mmCIF file of C-alpha atoms and ligand atoms in Angstrom:
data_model
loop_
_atom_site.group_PDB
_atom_site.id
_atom_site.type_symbol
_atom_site.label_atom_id
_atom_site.label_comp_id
_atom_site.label_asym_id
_atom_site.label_seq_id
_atom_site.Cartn_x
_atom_site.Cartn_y
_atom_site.Cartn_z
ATOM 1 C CA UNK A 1 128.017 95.418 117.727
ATOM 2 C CA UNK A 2 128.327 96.353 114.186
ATOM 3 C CA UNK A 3 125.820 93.818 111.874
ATOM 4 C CA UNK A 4 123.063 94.476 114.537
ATOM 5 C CA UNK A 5 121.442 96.921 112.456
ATOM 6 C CA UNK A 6 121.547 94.795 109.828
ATOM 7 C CA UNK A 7 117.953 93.468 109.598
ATOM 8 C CA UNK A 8 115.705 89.845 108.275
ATOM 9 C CA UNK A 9 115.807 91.651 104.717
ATOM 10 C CA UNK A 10 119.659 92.003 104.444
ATOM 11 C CA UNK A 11 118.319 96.024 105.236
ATOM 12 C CA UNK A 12 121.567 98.063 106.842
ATOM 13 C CA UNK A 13 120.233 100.720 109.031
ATOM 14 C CA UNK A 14 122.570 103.234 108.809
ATOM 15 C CA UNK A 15 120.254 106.259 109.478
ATOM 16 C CA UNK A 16 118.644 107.545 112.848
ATOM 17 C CA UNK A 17 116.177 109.988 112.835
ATOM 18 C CA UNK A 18 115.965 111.309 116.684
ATOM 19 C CA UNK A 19 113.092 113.566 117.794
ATOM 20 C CA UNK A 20 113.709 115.790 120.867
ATOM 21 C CA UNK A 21 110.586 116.949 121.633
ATOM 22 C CA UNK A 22 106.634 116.461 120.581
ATOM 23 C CA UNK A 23 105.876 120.161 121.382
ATOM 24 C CA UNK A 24 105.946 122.432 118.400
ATOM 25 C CA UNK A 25 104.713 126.115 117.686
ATOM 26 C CA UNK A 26 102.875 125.153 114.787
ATOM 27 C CA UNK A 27 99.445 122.876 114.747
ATOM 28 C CA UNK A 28 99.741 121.312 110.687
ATOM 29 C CA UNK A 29 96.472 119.858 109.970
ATOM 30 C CA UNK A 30 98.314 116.809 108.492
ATOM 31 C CA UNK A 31 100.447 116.224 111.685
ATOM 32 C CA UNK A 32 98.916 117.638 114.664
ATOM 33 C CA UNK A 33 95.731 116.110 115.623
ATOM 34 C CA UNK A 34 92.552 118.769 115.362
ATOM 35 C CA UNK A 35 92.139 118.101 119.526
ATOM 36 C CA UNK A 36 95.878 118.232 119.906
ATOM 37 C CA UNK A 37 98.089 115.485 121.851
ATOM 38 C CA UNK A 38 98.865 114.528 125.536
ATOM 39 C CA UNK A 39 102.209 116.115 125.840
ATOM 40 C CA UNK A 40 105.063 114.017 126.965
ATOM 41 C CA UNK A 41 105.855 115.190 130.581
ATOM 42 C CA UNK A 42 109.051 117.021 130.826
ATOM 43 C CA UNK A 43 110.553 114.453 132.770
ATOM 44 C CA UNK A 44 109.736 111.287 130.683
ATOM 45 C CA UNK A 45 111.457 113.392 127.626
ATOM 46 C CA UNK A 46 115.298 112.385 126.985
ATOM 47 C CA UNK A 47 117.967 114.378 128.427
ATOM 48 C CA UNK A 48 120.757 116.055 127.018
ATOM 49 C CA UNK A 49 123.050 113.402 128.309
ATOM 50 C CA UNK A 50 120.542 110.590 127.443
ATOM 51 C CA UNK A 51 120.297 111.761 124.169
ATOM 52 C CA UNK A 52 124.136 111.888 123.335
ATOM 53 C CA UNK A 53 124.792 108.484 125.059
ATOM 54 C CA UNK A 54 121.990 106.792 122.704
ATOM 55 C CA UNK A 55 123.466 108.833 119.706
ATOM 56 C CA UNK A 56 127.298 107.289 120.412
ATOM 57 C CA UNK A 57 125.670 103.837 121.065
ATOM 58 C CA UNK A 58 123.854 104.248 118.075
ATOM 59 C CA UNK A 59 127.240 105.107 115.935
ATOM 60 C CA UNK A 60 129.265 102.676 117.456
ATOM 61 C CA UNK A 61 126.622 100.256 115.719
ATOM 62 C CA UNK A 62 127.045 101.477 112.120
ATOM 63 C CA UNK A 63 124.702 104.431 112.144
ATOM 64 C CA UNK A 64 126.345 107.235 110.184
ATOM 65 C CA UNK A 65 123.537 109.875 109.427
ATOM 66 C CA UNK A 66 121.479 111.470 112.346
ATOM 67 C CA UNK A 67 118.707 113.593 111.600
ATOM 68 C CA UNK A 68 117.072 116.065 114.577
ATOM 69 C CA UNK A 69 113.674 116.163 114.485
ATOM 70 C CA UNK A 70 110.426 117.064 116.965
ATOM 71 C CA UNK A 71 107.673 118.736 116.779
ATOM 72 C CA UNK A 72 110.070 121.612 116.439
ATOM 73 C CA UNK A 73 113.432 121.100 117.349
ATOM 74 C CA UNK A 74 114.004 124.430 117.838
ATOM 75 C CA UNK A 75 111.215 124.904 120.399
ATOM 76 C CA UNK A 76 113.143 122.514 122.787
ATOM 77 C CA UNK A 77 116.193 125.102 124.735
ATOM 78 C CA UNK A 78 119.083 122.953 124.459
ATOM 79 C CA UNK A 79 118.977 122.176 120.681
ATOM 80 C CA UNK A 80 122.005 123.802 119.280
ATOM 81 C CA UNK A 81 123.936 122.482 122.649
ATOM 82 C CA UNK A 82 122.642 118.870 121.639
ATOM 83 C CA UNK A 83 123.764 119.743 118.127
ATOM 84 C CA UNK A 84 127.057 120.471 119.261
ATOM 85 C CA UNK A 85 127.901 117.386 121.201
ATOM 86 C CA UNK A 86 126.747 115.392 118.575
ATOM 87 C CA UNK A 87 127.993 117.295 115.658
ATOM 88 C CA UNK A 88 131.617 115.695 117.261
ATOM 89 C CA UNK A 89 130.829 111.724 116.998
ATOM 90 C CA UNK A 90 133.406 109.930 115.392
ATOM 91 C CA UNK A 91 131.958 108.223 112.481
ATOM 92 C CA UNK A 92 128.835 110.527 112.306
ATOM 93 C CA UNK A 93 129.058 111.443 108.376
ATOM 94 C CA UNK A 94 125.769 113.305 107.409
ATOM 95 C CA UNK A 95 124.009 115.664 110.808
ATOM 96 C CA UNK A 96 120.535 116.652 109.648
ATOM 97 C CA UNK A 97 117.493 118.944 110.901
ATOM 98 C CA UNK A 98 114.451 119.047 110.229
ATOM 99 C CA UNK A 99 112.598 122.701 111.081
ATOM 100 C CA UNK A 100 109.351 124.725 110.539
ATOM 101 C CA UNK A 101 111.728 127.581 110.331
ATOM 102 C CA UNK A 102 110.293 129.585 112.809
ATOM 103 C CA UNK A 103 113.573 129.508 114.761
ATOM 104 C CA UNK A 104 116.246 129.784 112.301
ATOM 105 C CA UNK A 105 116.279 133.347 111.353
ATOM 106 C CA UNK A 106 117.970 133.596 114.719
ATOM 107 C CA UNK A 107 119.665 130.443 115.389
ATOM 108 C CA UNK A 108 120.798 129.144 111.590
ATOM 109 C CA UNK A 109 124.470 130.943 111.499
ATOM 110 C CA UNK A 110 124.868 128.748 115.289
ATOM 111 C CA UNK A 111 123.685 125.291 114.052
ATOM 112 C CA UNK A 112 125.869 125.818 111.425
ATOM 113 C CA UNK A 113 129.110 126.973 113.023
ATOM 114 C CA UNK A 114 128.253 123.715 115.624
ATOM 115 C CA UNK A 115 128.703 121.797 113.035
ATOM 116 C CA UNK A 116 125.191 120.874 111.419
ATOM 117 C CA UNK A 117 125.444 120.220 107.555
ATOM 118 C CA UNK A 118 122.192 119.417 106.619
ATOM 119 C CA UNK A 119 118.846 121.391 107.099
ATOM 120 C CA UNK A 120 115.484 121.024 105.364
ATOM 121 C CA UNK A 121 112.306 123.711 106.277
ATOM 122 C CA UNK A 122 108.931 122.382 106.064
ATOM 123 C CA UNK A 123 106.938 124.718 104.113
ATOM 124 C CA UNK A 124 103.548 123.678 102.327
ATOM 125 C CA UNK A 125 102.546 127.076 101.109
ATOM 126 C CA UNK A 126 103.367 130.498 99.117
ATOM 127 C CA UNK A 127 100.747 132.327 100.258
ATOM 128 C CA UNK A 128 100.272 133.719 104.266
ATOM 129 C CA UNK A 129 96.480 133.408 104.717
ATOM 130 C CA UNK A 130 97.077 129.476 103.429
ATOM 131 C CA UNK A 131 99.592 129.047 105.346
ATOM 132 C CA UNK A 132 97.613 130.040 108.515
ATOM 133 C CA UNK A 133 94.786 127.894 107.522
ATOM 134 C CA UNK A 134 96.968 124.924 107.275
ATOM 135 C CA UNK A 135 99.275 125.698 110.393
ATOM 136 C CA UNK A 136 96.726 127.001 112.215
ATOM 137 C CA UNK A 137 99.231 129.640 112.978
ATOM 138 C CA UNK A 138 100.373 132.932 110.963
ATOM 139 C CA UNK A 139 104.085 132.604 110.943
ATOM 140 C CA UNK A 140 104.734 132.795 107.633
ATOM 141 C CA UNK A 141 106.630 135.744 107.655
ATOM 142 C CA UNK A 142 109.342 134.065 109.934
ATOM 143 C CA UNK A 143 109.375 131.273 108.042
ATOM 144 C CA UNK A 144 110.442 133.208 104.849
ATOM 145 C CA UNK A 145 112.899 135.196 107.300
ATOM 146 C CA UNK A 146 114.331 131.793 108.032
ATOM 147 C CA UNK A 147 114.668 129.883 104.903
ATOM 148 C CA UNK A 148 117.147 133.318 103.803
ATOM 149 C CA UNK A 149 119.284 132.951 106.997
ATOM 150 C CA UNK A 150 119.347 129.571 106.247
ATOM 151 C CA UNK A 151 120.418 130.173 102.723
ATOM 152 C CA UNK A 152 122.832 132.855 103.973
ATOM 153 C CA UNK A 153 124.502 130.537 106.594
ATOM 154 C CA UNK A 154 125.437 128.682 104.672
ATOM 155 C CA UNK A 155 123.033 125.364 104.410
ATOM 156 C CA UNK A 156 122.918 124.277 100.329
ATOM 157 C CA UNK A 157 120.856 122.737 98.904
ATOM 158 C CA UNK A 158 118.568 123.522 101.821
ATOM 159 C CA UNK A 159 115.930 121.101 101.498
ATOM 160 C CA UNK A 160 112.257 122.569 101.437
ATOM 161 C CA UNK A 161 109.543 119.688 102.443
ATOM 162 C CA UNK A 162 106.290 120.284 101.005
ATOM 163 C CA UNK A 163 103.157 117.775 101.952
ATOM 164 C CA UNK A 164 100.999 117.900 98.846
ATOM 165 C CA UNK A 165 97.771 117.477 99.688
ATOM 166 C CA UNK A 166 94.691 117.980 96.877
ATOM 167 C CA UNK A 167 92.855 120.625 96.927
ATOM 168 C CA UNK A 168 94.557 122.574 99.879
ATOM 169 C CA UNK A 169 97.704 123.655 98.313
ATOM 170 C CA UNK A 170 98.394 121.231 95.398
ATOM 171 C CA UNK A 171 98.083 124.205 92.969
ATOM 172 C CA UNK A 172 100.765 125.686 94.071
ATOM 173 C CA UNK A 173 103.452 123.145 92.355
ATOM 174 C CA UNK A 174 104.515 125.548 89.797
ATOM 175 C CA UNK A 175 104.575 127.708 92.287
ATOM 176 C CA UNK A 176 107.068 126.440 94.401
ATOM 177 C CA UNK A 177 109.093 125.575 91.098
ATOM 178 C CA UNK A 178 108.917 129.145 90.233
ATOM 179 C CA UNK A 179 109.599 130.458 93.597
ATOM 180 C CA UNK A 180 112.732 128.448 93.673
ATOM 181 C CA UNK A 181 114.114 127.121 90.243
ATOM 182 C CA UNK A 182 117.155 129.736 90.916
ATOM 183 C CA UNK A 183 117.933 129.347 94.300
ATOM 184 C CA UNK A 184 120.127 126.319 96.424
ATOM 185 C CA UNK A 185 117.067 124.765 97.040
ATOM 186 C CA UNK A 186 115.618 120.725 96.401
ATOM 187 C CA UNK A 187 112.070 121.048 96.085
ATOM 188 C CA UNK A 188 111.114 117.418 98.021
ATOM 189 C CA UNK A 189 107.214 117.035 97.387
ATOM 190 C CA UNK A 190 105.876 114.576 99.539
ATOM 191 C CA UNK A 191 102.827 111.829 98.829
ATOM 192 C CA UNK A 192 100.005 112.924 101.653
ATOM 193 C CA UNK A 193 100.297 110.095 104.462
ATOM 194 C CA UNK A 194 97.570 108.962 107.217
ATOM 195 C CA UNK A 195 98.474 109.263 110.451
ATOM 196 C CA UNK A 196 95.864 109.228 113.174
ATOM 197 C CA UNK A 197 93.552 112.852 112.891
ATOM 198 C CA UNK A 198 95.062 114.145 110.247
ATOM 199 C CA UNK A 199 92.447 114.461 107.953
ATOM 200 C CA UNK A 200 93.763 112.049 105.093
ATOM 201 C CA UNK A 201 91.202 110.793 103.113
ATOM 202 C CA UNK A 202 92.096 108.719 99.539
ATOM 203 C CA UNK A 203 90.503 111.875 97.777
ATOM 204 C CA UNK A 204 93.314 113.850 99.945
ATOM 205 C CA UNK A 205 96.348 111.908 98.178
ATOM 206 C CA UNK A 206 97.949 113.528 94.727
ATOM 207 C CA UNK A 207 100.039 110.420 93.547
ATOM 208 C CA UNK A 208 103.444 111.324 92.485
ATOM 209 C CA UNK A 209 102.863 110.529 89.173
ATOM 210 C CA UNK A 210 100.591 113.589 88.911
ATOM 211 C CA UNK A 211 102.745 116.012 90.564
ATOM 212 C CA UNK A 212 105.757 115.247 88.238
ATOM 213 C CA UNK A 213 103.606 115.396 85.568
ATOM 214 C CA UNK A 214 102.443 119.095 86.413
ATOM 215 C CA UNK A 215 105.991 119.815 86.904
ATOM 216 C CA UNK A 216 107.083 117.934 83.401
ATOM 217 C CA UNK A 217 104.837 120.405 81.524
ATOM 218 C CA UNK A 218 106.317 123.017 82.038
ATOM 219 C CA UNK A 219 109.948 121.978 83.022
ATOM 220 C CA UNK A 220 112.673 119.316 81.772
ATOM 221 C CA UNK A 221 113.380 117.133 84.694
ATOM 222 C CA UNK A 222 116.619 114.833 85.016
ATOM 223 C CA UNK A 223 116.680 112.488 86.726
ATOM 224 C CA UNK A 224 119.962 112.379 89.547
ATOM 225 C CA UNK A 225 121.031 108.564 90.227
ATOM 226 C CA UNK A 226 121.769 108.776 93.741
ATOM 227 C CA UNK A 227 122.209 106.901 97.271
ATOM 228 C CA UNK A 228 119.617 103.607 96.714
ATOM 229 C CA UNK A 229 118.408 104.093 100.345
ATOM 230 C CA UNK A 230 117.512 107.410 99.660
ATOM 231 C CA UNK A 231 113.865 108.385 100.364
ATOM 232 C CA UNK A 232 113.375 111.069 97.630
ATOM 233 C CA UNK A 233 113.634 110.351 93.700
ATOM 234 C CA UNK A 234 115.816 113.516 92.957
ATOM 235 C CA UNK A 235 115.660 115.168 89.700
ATOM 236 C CA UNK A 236 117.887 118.309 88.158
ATOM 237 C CA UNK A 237 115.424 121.242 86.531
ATOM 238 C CA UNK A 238 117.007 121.907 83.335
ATOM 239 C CA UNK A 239 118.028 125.351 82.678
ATOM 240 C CA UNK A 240 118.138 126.005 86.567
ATOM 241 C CA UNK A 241 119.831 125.318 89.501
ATOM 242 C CA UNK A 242 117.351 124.258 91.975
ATOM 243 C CA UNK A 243 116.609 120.190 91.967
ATOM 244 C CA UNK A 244 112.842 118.485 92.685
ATOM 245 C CA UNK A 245 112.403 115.462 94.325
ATOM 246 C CA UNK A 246 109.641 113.205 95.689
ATOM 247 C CA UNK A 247 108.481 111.192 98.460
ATOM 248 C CA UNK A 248 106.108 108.556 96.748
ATOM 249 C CA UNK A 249 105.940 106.108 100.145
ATOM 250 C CA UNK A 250 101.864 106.323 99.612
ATOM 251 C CA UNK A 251 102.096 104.802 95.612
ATOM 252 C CA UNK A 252 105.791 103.959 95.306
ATOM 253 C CA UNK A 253 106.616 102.460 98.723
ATOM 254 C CA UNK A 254 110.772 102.638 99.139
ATOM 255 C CA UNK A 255 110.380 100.049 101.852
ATOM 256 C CA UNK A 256 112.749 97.919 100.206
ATOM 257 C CA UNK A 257 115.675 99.985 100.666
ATOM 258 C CA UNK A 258 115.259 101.737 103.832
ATOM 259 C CA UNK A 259 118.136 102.360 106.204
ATOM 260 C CA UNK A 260 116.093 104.224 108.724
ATOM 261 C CA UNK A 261 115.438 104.377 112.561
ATOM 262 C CA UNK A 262 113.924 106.147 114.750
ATOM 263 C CA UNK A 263 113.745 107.340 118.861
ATOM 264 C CA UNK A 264 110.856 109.298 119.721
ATOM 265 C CA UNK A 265 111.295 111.867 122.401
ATOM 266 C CA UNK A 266 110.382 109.541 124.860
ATOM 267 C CA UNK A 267 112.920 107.241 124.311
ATOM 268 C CA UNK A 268 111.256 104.324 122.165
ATOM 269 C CA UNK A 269 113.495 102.963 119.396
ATOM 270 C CA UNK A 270 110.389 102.797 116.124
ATOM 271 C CA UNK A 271 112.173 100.918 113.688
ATOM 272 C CA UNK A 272 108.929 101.620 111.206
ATOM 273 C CA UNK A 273 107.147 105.113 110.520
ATOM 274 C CA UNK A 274 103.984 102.534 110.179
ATOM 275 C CA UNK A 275 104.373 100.001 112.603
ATOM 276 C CA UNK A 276 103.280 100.721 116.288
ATOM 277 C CA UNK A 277 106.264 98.379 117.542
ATOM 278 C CA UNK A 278 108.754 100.621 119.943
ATOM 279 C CA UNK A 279 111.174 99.269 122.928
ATOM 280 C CA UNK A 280 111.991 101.968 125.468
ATOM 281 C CA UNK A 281 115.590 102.599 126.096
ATOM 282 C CA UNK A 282 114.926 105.269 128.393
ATOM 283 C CA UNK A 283 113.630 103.287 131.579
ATOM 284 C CA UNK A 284 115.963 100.819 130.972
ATOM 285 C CA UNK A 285 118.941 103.206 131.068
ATOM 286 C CA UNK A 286 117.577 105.325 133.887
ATOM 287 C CA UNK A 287 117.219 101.707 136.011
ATOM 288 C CA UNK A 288 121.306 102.008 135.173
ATOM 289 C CA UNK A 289 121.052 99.912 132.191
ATOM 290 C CA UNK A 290 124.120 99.087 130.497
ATOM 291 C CA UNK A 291 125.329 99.686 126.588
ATOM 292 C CA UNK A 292 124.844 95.908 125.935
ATOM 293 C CA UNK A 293 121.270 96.177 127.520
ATOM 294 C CA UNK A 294 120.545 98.656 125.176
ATOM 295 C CA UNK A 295 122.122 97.382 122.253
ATOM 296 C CA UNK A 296 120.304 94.336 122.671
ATOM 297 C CA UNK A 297 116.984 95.813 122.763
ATOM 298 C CA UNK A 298 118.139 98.018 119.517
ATOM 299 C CA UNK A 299 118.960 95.017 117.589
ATOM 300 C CA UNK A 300 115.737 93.173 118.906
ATOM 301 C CA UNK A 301 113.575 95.876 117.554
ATOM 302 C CA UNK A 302 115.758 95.820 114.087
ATOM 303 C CA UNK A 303 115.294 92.135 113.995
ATOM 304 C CA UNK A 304 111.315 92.477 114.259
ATOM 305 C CA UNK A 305 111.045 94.980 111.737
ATOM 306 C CA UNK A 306 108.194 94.693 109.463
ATOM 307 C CA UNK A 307 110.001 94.257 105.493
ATOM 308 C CA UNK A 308 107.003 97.226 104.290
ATOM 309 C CA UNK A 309 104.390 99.035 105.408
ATOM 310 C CA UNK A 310 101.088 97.870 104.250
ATOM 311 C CA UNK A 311 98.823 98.694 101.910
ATOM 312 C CA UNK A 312 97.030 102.612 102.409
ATOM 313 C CA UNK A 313 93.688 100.699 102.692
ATOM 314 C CA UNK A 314 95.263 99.045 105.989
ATOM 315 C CA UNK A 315 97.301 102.076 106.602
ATOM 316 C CA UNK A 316 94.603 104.272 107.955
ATOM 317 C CA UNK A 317 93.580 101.523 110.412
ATOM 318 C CA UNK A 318 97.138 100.691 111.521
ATOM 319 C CA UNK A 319 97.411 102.072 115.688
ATOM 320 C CA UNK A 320 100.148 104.380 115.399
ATOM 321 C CA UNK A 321 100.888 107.401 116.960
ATOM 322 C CA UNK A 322 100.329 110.919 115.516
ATOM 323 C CA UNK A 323 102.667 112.086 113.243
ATOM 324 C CA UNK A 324 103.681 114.990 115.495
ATOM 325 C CA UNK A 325 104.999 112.311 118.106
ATOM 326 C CA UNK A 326 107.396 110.286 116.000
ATOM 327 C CA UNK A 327 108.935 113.040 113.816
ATOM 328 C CA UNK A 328 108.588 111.698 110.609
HETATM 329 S S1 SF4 B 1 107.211 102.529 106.023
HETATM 330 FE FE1 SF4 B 1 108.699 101.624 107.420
HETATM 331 S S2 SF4 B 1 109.856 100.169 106.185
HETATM 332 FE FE2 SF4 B 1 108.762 101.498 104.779
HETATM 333 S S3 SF4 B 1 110.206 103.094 104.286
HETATM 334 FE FE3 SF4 B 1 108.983 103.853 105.998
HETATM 335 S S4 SF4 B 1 110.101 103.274 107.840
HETATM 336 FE FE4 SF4 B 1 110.938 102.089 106.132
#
């Protein structure tokens, strides 16, 4: 099975990002549609079982990083269970999470000890009133609580994602910079995407170029050469121990490069953020499908992947689903 994630752009796909669940306890105004979603029913989400089988499948066709990611993980009951059975495929070399935080003043020291080595908090403001007008919920304080457990169990650099968007939180840069410069922490600043209802307008995009130059005023940035598939351009801040990177896919697409998949909670492999393409898996294995079935329909889905997303003008007209049901 191994070359089946290899794609029509020579693209190896060695990254699956897998989303549990499209609930969450937070409402972002850039993910969560104003008017919300229509929840998955409980039964049309994957199972524990489903999940792990896909996972192996997945592995035993050259995936080697898995990232969890919802809504909130952590709102779904049997996360840290599915982290555990997953946390022991053979071959698996990089386990990621993605979180709001909320849970992981509680639950950080377990995903850790199950054998999760990569976590990254979404956080898009310093300041608790802002951070209620943006999430629509004031949680702020548990967040905070959770980014320290997180720190303290262990999780370095703990990755904090931060969706700039202008003029709601973009002057806060140097404040994130300052908040973190001494701490175990890569500051990933993300371009603004559209997604459908979330309120992105082209006025609503800071370009990359702007944000490291805020950044560059004030601080030396060097650059880290890294993994070429790697979504973020990662920097070192001189003098400090904390690194800065960012997501540019709005002004520097990294289409080129990418090595990444994704199931949605409902058991569609997306092989593009962008493109509305999915195949369900899940019917297919709950009709007693078998691992070729599947893998067929994974490599099908690798094979029609689009080689970039297009331009934002097309973007924002592109049917797709909201961001809070793929996961990023
Ligand atoms: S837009 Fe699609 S092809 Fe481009 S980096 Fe994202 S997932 Fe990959």
């Amino acid at each position: 099975m191994m070359g089946a994630l290899t794609d029509r752009f020579g693209r190896h796909h060695t990254y699956l990002r897998i989303s549990v669940t499209d609930r969450c306890n937070l409402r972002c105004t850039y993910c969560m549609p104003e008017h919300g979603i229509d929840w998955t029913p409980p039964q049309q989400i994957l199972q524990t079982d489903e999940i792990i089988r896909l996972a192996r499948l997945f592995v035993s066709m050259g995936i080697r990083k898995i990232r969890l990611t919802g809504g909130e993980p952590l709102v779904r009951r049997d996360t840290v269970d599915i982290v555990a059975a997953l946390a022991k495929i053979e071959g698996l070399e990089t386990f990621a999470m993605t979180t709001n935080g909320i849970g992981l003043a509680e639950e950080a020291a377990r995903l850790h000890e199950k054998g999760l080595t990569t976590l990254t908090v979404s956080l898009d403001s310093l300041r608790r009133e802002r951070f209620q007008a943006i999430t629509k919920r004031d949680r702020f304080p548990d967040v905070m609580k959770g980014i320290e457990a997180a720190l303290a169990a262990g999780f370095a650099p703990l990755k904090i994602n931060i969706v700039v968007m202008k003029d709601v939180n973009d002057d806060e840069i140097l404040d994130f910079v300052a908040w973190g410069r001494n701490k175990l922490v890569d500051l990933r600043f993300i371009e603004y995407m559209p997604f459908p209802d979330n309120h992105w307008s082209p006025g609503g995009l800071l370009p990359y170029a702007e944000i490291r130059a805020r950044i560059s005023e004030h601080y030396q940035l060097l650059p880290v050469v890294g993994d070429a598939s790697a979504v973020g351009k990662e920097f070192t801040l001189a003098g400090h121990i904390a690194h800065v990177s960012f997501i540019t896919s709005m002004t520097e697409s990294f289409c080129g490069t990418c090595n990444r998949l994704r199931l949605t909670a409902d058991g569609n492999i997306k092989s593009c953020l962008f493109h509305p393409a999915e195949k369900n898996l899940r019917d297919v294995m709950r009709a007693g499908g078998s691992n070729d079935e599947l893998a067929g329909l994974i490599a099908a889905a690798v094979q029609a992947k689009p080689a970039a997303h297009p331009p934002v003008e097309e973007l924002i007209h592109v049917e797709n689903r909201a961001m809070i049901a793929i996961g990023g």
